[in-house]
Amino acid sequence: MQTESQRQRRLSTAEERRETVLRTAIGAFAARGYFGTTTTEVAKAAGISQAYVYRLFPNKEALFAAVVEHCFAQVRAALERGAAEAKGASPELVLASMGDAYARLISDNDLLLVQLHAQAAAVSEPVIREAVRAGYARVVEYVRGASGGDERQVQEFFAIGMLCHLVVSLGVDATDAADAVEAPWMRTLAAGITHY
């Protein structure tokens, strides 16, 4: 019979493994997307068996939904930092500071790619669609409450965030000059958009 201490340690180890799998899965799903990534690849990257992945998550959908939730938690944390660092309490200043914090966050291409893959998979996968909806619902309500912004300001904040995704994914300021896009249409899209 297990002692309470042994049972808690086993749960703690499972929770640690779950976190490890989620962090590892972000990289795997970022590289190949939901449809192109197998649980075998995630297990291999995490250094565990595929069977253990299935002990933690019932299927690939559940794993990817958990990754999406994990990414939204990172987004929320970044927005909270941004709100705390705002140089004033007006909606404009709070939203600008949160936007800057988000722009810094998505300079991590894995997080950006998972968000893009999740939005694409949400079109045809109901479980993923629900995870994306739930994530946006929490983040939108947080931004509304933390900024005090009106409907238009909050909508504009998210619209600019989506434009940031596009600007970063198209490589407007790619580190390799051969990949950088320097054209009038890109200057138009990137005008006033902060990206790192």
PDB file of C-alpha atoms in Angstrom:
ATOM      1  CA  MET A   1       0.000   0.000   0.000  1.00  0.00           C
ATOM      2  CA  GLN A   2       1.332   3.436  -0.956  1.00  0.00           C
ATOM      3  CA  THR A   3       1.832   6.122   1.597  1.00  0.00           C
ATOM      4  CA  GLU A   4       0.377   9.585   0.980  1.00  0.00           C
ATOM      5  CA  SER A   5       3.911  10.895   0.433  1.00  0.00           C
ATOM      6  CA  GLN A   6       4.605   8.266  -2.254  1.00  0.00           C
ATOM      7  CA  ARG A   7       1.308   9.022  -4.010  1.00  0.00           C
ATOM      8  CA  GLN A   8       1.986  12.781  -3.962  1.00  0.00           C
ATOM      9  CA  ARG A   9       5.522  12.245  -5.311  1.00  0.00           C
ATOM     10  CA  ARG A  10       4.141  10.101  -8.153  1.00  0.00           C
ATOM     11  CA  LEU A  11       1.603  12.829  -8.979  1.00  0.00           C
ATOM     12  CA  SER A  12       4.331  15.457  -8.802  1.00  0.00           C
ATOM     13  CA  THR A  13       6.516  13.444 -11.167  1.00  0.00           C
ATOM     14  CA  ALA A  14       3.592  13.016 -13.589  1.00  0.00           C
ATOM     15  CA  GLU A  15       2.910  16.770 -13.454  1.00  0.00           C
ATOM     16  CA  GLU A  16       6.597  17.498 -14.107  1.00  0.00           C
ATOM     17  CA  ARG A  17       6.587  15.090 -17.048  1.00  0.00           C
ATOM     18  CA  ARG A  18       3.410  16.653 -18.378  1.00  0.00           C
ATOM     19  CA  GLU A  19       5.065  20.089 -18.292  1.00  0.00           C
ATOM     20  CA  THR A  20       8.165  18.673 -19.993  1.00  0.00           C
ATOM     21  CA  VAL A  21       6.036  17.108 -22.712  1.00  0.00           C
ATOM     22  CA  LEU A  22       4.138  20.377 -23.237  1.00  0.00           C
ATOM     23  CA  ARG A  23       7.341  22.418 -23.542  1.00  0.00           C
ATOM     24  CA  THR A  24       8.818  19.857 -25.925  1.00  0.00           C
ATOM     25  CA  ALA A  25       5.607  19.561 -27.924  1.00  0.00           C
ATOM     26  CA  ILE A  26       5.613  23.301 -28.590  1.00  0.00           C
ATOM     27  CA  GLY A  27       8.826  22.906 -30.578  1.00  0.00           C
ATOM     28  CA  ALA A  28       7.600  19.794 -32.369  1.00  0.00           C
ATOM     29  CA  PHE A  29       4.228  21.277 -33.325  1.00  0.00           C
ATOM     30  CA  ALA A  30       5.846  24.594 -34.271  1.00  0.00           C
ATOM     31  CA  ALA A  31       8.101  22.823 -36.754  1.00  0.00           C
ATOM     32  CA  ARG A  32       5.470  20.704 -38.510  1.00  0.00           C
ATOM     33  CA  GLY A  33       2.053  21.824 -37.306  1.00  0.00           C
ATOM     34  CA  TYR A  34      -0.775  19.799 -35.862  1.00  0.00           C
ATOM     35  CA  PHE A  35      -1.316  17.649 -38.928  1.00  0.00           C
ATOM     36  CA  GLY A  36       2.375  17.026 -39.639  1.00  0.00           C
ATOM     37  CA  THR A  37       3.517  16.118 -36.120  1.00  0.00           C
ATOM     38  CA  THR A  38       3.165  12.659 -34.608  1.00  0.00           C
ATOM     39  CA  THR A  39       3.007  11.760 -30.944  1.00  0.00           C
ATOM     40  CA  THR A  40       6.044   9.556 -31.621  1.00  0.00           C
ATOM     41  CA  GLU A  41       8.039  12.671 -32.556  1.00  0.00           C
ATOM     42  CA  VAL A  42       6.873  14.472 -29.419  1.00  0.00           C
ATOM     43  CA  ALA A  43       7.751  11.466 -27.239  1.00  0.00           C
ATOM     44  CA  LYS A  44      11.194  11.144 -28.801  1.00  0.00           C
ATOM     45  CA  ALA A  45      11.915  14.848 -28.312  1.00  0.00           C
ATOM     46  CA  ALA A  46      10.771  14.614 -24.666  1.00  0.00           C
ATOM     47  CA  GLY A  47      12.866  11.512 -24.055  1.00  0.00           C
ATOM     48  CA  ILE A  48       9.910   9.345 -23.103  1.00  0.00           C
ATOM     49  CA  SER A  49       7.926   6.561 -24.717  1.00  0.00           C
ATOM     50  CA  GLN A  50       4.910   7.178 -26.884  1.00  0.00           C
ATOM     51  CA  ALA A  51       2.933   5.034 -24.425  1.00  0.00           C
ATOM     52  CA  TYR A  52       3.833   7.487 -21.647  1.00  0.00           C
ATOM     53  CA  VAL A  53       2.628  10.397 -23.782  1.00  0.00           C
ATOM     54  CA  TYR A  54      -0.710   8.577 -24.026  1.00  0.00           C
ATOM     55  CA  ARG A  55      -0.764   8.107 -20.244  1.00  0.00           C
ATOM     56  CA  LEU A  56      -0.517  11.883 -19.911  1.00  0.00           C
ATOM     57  CA  PHE A  57      -2.800  12.814 -22.831  1.00  0.00           C
ATOM     58  CA  PRO A  58      -5.521  10.538 -24.249  1.00  0.00           C
ATOM     59  CA  ASN A  59      -4.766  11.444 -27.888  1.00  0.00           C
ATOM     60  CA  LYS A  60      -2.934  13.885 -30.153  1.00  0.00           C
ATOM     61  CA  GLU A  61      -5.892  16.286 -30.151  1.00  0.00           C
ATOM     62  CA  ALA A  62      -5.797  16.532 -26.363  1.00  0.00           C
ATOM     63  CA  LEU A  63      -2.022  17.023 -26.426  1.00  0.00           C
ATOM     64  CA  PHE A  64      -2.259  19.806 -28.993  1.00  0.00           C
ATOM     65  CA  ALA A  65      -5.170  21.437 -27.149  1.00  0.00           C
ATOM     66  CA  ALA A  66      -3.027  21.400 -23.987  1.00  0.00           C
ATOM     67  CA  VAL A  67      -0.161  22.987 -25.951  1.00  0.00           C
ATOM     68  CA  VAL A  68      -2.561  25.696 -27.179  1.00  0.00           C
ATOM     69  CA  GLU A  69      -3.706  26.342 -23.591  1.00  0.00           C
ATOM     70  CA  HIS A  70      -0.063  26.471 -22.464  1.00  0.00           C
ATOM     71  CA  CYS A  71       0.705  29.054 -25.164  1.00  0.00           C
ATOM     72  CA  PHE A  72      -2.292  31.176 -24.163  1.00  0.00           C
ATOM     73  CA  ALA A  73      -1.030  31.080 -20.557  1.00  0.00           C
ATOM     74  CA  GLN A  74       2.289  32.482 -21.816  1.00  0.00           C
ATOM     75  CA  VAL A  75       0.433  35.181 -23.746  1.00  0.00           C
ATOM     76  CA  ARG A  76      -1.570  36.107 -20.643  1.00  0.00           C
ATOM     77  CA  ALA A  77       1.601  36.287 -18.524  1.00  0.00           C
ATOM     78  CA  ALA A  78       3.257  38.572 -21.091  1.00  0.00           C
ATOM     79  CA  LEU A  79       0.203  40.821 -21.209  1.00  0.00           C
ATOM     80  CA  GLU A  80       0.159  41.002 -17.406  1.00  0.00           C
ATOM     81  CA  ARG A  81       3.821  42.078 -17.422  1.00  0.00           C
ATOM     82  CA  GLY A  82       3.022  44.663 -20.062  1.00  0.00           C
ATOM     83  CA  ALA A  83       0.096  46.054 -18.072  1.00  0.00           C
ATOM     84  CA  ALA A  84       2.261  46.240 -14.927  1.00  0.00           C
ATOM     85  CA  GLU A  85       4.975  48.141 -16.840  1.00  0.00           C
ATOM     86  CA  ALA A  86       2.594  50.671 -18.445  1.00  0.00           C
ATOM     87  CA  LYS A  87       3.708  54.293 -18.014  1.00  0.00           C
ATOM     88  CA  GLY A  88       0.195  55.382 -17.081  1.00  0.00           C
ATOM     89  CA  ALA A  89      -3.345  54.120 -16.514  1.00  0.00           C
ATOM     90  CA  SER A  90      -5.038  55.310 -19.706  1.00  0.00           C
ATOM     91  CA  PRO A  91      -6.288  52.555 -22.020  1.00  0.00           C
ATOM     92  CA  GLU A  92      -3.926  53.794 -24.740  1.00  0.00           C
ATOM     93  CA  LEU A  93      -0.829  53.518 -22.537  1.00  0.00           C
ATOM     94  CA  VAL A  94      -1.795  50.156 -21.050  1.00  0.00           C
ATOM     95  CA  LEU A  95      -2.641  48.689 -24.469  1.00  0.00           C
ATOM     96  CA  ALA A  96       0.599  50.029 -25.952  1.00  0.00           C
ATOM     97  CA  SER A  97       2.633  48.465 -23.165  1.00  0.00           C
ATOM     98  CA  MET A  98       0.784  45.150 -23.477  1.00  0.00           C
ATOM     99  CA  GLY A  99       1.315  45.261 -27.236  1.00  0.00           C
ATOM    100  CA  ASP A 100       5.042  45.748 -26.763  1.00  0.00           C
ATOM    101  CA  ALA A 101       5.167  42.833 -24.317  1.00  0.00           C
ATOM    102  CA  TYR A 102       3.298  40.663 -26.831  1.00  0.00           C
ATOM    103  CA  ALA A 103       5.627  41.704 -29.670  1.00  0.00           C
ATOM    104  CA  ARG A 104       8.582  40.597 -27.539  1.00  0.00           C
ATOM    105  CA  LEU A 105       6.862  37.301 -26.748  1.00  0.00           C
ATOM    106  CA  ILE A 106       6.208  36.365 -30.364  1.00  0.00           C
ATOM    107  CA  SER A 107       9.827  36.973 -31.271  1.00  0.00           C
ATOM    108  CA  ASP A 108       9.983  33.360 -29.994  1.00  0.00           C
ATOM    109  CA  ASN A 109       9.098  31.769 -33.319  1.00  0.00           C
ATOM    110  CA  ASP A 110       7.900  28.523 -31.718  1.00  0.00           C
ATOM    111  CA  LEU A 111       5.120  30.282 -29.843  1.00  0.00           C
ATOM    112  CA  LEU A 112       4.148  32.269 -32.925  1.00  0.00           C
ATOM    113  CA  LEU A 113       4.133  29.153 -35.105  1.00  0.00           C
ATOM    114  CA  VAL A 114       2.012  27.166 -32.656  1.00  0.00           C
ATOM    115  CA  GLN A 115      -0.525  29.995 -32.622  1.00  0.00           C
ATOM    116  CA  LEU A 116      -0.632  30.066 -36.423  1.00  0.00           C
ATOM    117  CA  HIS A 117      -0.919  26.263 -36.663  1.00  0.00           C
ATOM    118  CA  ALA A 118      -3.651  26.254 -34.003  1.00  0.00           C
ATOM    119  CA  GLN A 119      -5.702  28.806 -35.915  1.00  0.00           C
ATOM    120  CA  ALA A 120      -5.336  26.745 -39.092  1.00  0.00           C
ATOM    121  CA  ALA A 121      -6.245  23.467 -37.372  1.00  0.00           C
ATOM    122  CA  ALA A 122      -9.215  25.111 -35.619  1.00  0.00           C
ATOM    123  CA  VAL A 123     -10.945  25.371 -38.983  1.00  0.00           C
ATOM    124  CA  SER A 124     -11.471  21.597 -39.181  1.00  0.00           C
ATOM    125  CA  GLU A 125     -10.756  20.205 -35.696  1.00  0.00           C
ATOM    126  CA  PRO A 126     -13.521  20.941 -33.136  1.00  0.00           C
ATOM    127  CA  VAL A 127     -11.405  20.155 -30.052  1.00  0.00           C
ATOM    128  CA  ILE A 128      -8.696  22.548 -31.209  1.00  0.00           C
ATOM    129  CA  ARG A 129     -11.283  25.143 -32.231  1.00  0.00           C
ATOM    130  CA  GLU A 130     -12.673  25.046 -28.693  1.00  0.00           C
ATOM    131  CA  ALA A 131      -9.183  25.404 -27.172  1.00  0.00           C
ATOM    132  CA  VAL A 132      -8.470  28.421 -29.394  1.00  0.00           C
ATOM    133  CA  ARG A 133     -11.865  29.967 -28.615  1.00  0.00           C
ATOM    134  CA  ALA A 134     -11.414  29.462 -24.878  1.00  0.00           C
ATOM    135  CA  GLY A 135      -7.914  30.922 -25.008  1.00  0.00           C
ATOM    136  CA  TYR A 136      -9.031  34.007 -26.897  1.00  0.00           C
ATOM    137  CA  ALA A 137     -12.062  34.443 -24.627  1.00  0.00           C
ATOM    138  CA  ARG A 138      -9.826  34.565 -21.539  1.00  0.00           C
ATOM    139  CA  VAL A 139      -7.238  36.847 -23.142  1.00  0.00           C
ATOM    140  CA  VAL A 140      -9.779  39.269 -24.628  1.00  0.00           C
ATOM    141  CA  GLU A 141     -11.535  39.617 -21.289  1.00  0.00           C
ATOM    142  CA  TYR A 142      -8.199  40.118 -19.547  1.00  0.00           C
ATOM    143  CA  VAL A 143      -7.169  42.847 -22.021  1.00  0.00           C
ATOM    144  CA  ARG A 144     -10.564  44.547 -21.684  1.00  0.00           C
ATOM    145  CA  GLY A 145     -10.385  44.546 -17.886  1.00  0.00           C
ATOM    146  CA  ALA A 146      -6.704  45.416 -17.507  1.00  0.00           C
ATOM    147  CA  SER A 147      -6.719  48.223 -20.058  1.00  0.00           C
ATOM    148  CA  GLY A 148     -10.141  49.702 -19.481  1.00  0.00           C
ATOM    149  CA  GLY A 149     -10.343  50.020 -23.253  1.00  0.00           C
ATOM    150  CA  ASP A 150     -13.627  50.226 -25.129  1.00  0.00           C
ATOM    151  CA  GLU A 151     -14.780  47.677 -27.728  1.00  0.00           C
ATOM    152  CA  ARG A 152     -13.027  49.445 -30.600  1.00  0.00           C
ATOM    153  CA  GLN A 153      -9.732  49.756 -28.715  1.00  0.00           C
ATOM    154  CA  VAL A 154      -9.723  46.107 -27.676  1.00  0.00           C
ATOM    155  CA  GLN A 155     -10.646  44.981 -31.190  1.00  0.00           C
ATOM    156  CA  GLU A 156      -7.892  47.159 -32.659  1.00  0.00           C
ATOM    157  CA  PHE A 157      -5.396  45.716 -30.150  1.00  0.00           C
ATOM    158  CA  PHE A 158      -6.135  42.182 -31.373  1.00  0.00           C
ATOM    159  CA  ALA A 159      -6.254  43.220 -35.029  1.00  0.00           C
ATOM    160  CA  ILE A 160      -2.784  44.734 -34.700  1.00  0.00           C
ATOM    161  CA  GLY A 161      -1.650  41.564 -32.935  1.00  0.00           C
ATOM    162  CA  MET A 162      -2.799  39.508 -35.928  1.00  0.00           C
ATOM    163  CA  LEU A 163      -1.003  41.921 -38.233  1.00  0.00           C
ATOM    164  CA  CYS A 164       2.114  41.433 -36.081  1.00  0.00           C
ATOM    165  CA  HIS A 165       1.800  37.682 -36.731  1.00  0.00           C
ATOM    166  CA  LEU A 166       1.733  38.339 -40.463  1.00  0.00           C
ATOM    167  CA  VAL A 167       4.641  40.801 -40.415  1.00  0.00           C
ATOM    168  CA  VAL A 168       6.822  38.502 -38.307  1.00  0.00           C
ATOM    169  CA  SER A 169       5.926  35.335 -40.251  1.00  0.00           C
ATOM    170  CA  LEU A 170       6.698  37.025 -43.583  1.00  0.00           C
ATOM    171  CA  GLY A 171      10.081  38.138 -42.289  1.00  0.00           C
ATOM    172  CA  VAL A 172       9.914  41.884 -42.806  1.00  0.00           C
ATOM    173  CA  ASP A 173      13.133  42.227 -40.802  1.00  0.00           C
ATOM    174  CA  ALA A 174      14.611  38.785 -41.314  1.00  0.00           C
ATOM    175  CA  THR A 175      18.116  38.426 -39.931  1.00  0.00           C
ATOM    176  CA  ASP A 176      19.247  37.041 -43.273  1.00  0.00           C
ATOM    177  CA  ALA A 177      19.117  39.995 -45.681  1.00  0.00           C
ATOM    178  CA  ALA A 178      18.217  37.637 -48.539  1.00  0.00           C
ATOM    179  CA  ASP A 179      15.013  36.701 -46.691  1.00  0.00           C
ATOM    180  CA  ALA A 180      14.027  40.235 -45.643  1.00  0.00           C
ATOM    181  CA  VAL A 181      11.068  41.738 -47.477  1.00  0.00           C
ATOM    182  CA  GLU A 182      11.703  45.328 -48.478  1.00  0.00           C
ATOM    183  CA  ALA A 183       8.821  46.364 -50.689  1.00  0.00           C
ATOM    184  CA  PRO A 184       6.181  49.097 -50.630  1.00  0.00           C
ATOM    185  CA  TRP A 185       3.369  46.672 -49.766  1.00  0.00           C
ATOM    186  CA  MET A 186       5.308  45.336 -46.762  1.00  0.00           C
ATOM    187  CA  ARG A 187       6.208  48.827 -45.579  1.00  0.00           C
ATOM    188  CA  THR A 188       2.481  49.603 -45.685  1.00  0.00           C
ATOM    189  CA  LEU A 189       1.591  46.538 -43.600  1.00  0.00           C
ATOM    190  CA  ALA A 190       4.463  47.007 -41.134  1.00  0.00           C
ATOM    191  CA  ALA A 191       4.061  50.765 -40.610  1.00  0.00           C
ATOM    192  CA  GLY A 192       3.773  51.453 -36.905  1.00  0.00           C
ATOM    193  CA  ILE A 193       3.995  47.754 -36.002  1.00  0.00           C
ATOM    194  CA  THR A 194       6.547  46.954 -33.333  1.00  0.00           C
ATOM    195  CA  HIS A 195       8.337  43.655 -33.824  1.00  0.00           C
ATOM    196  CA  TYR A 196      11.546  42.205 -32.481  1.00  0.00           C
TER     197      TYR A 196
END
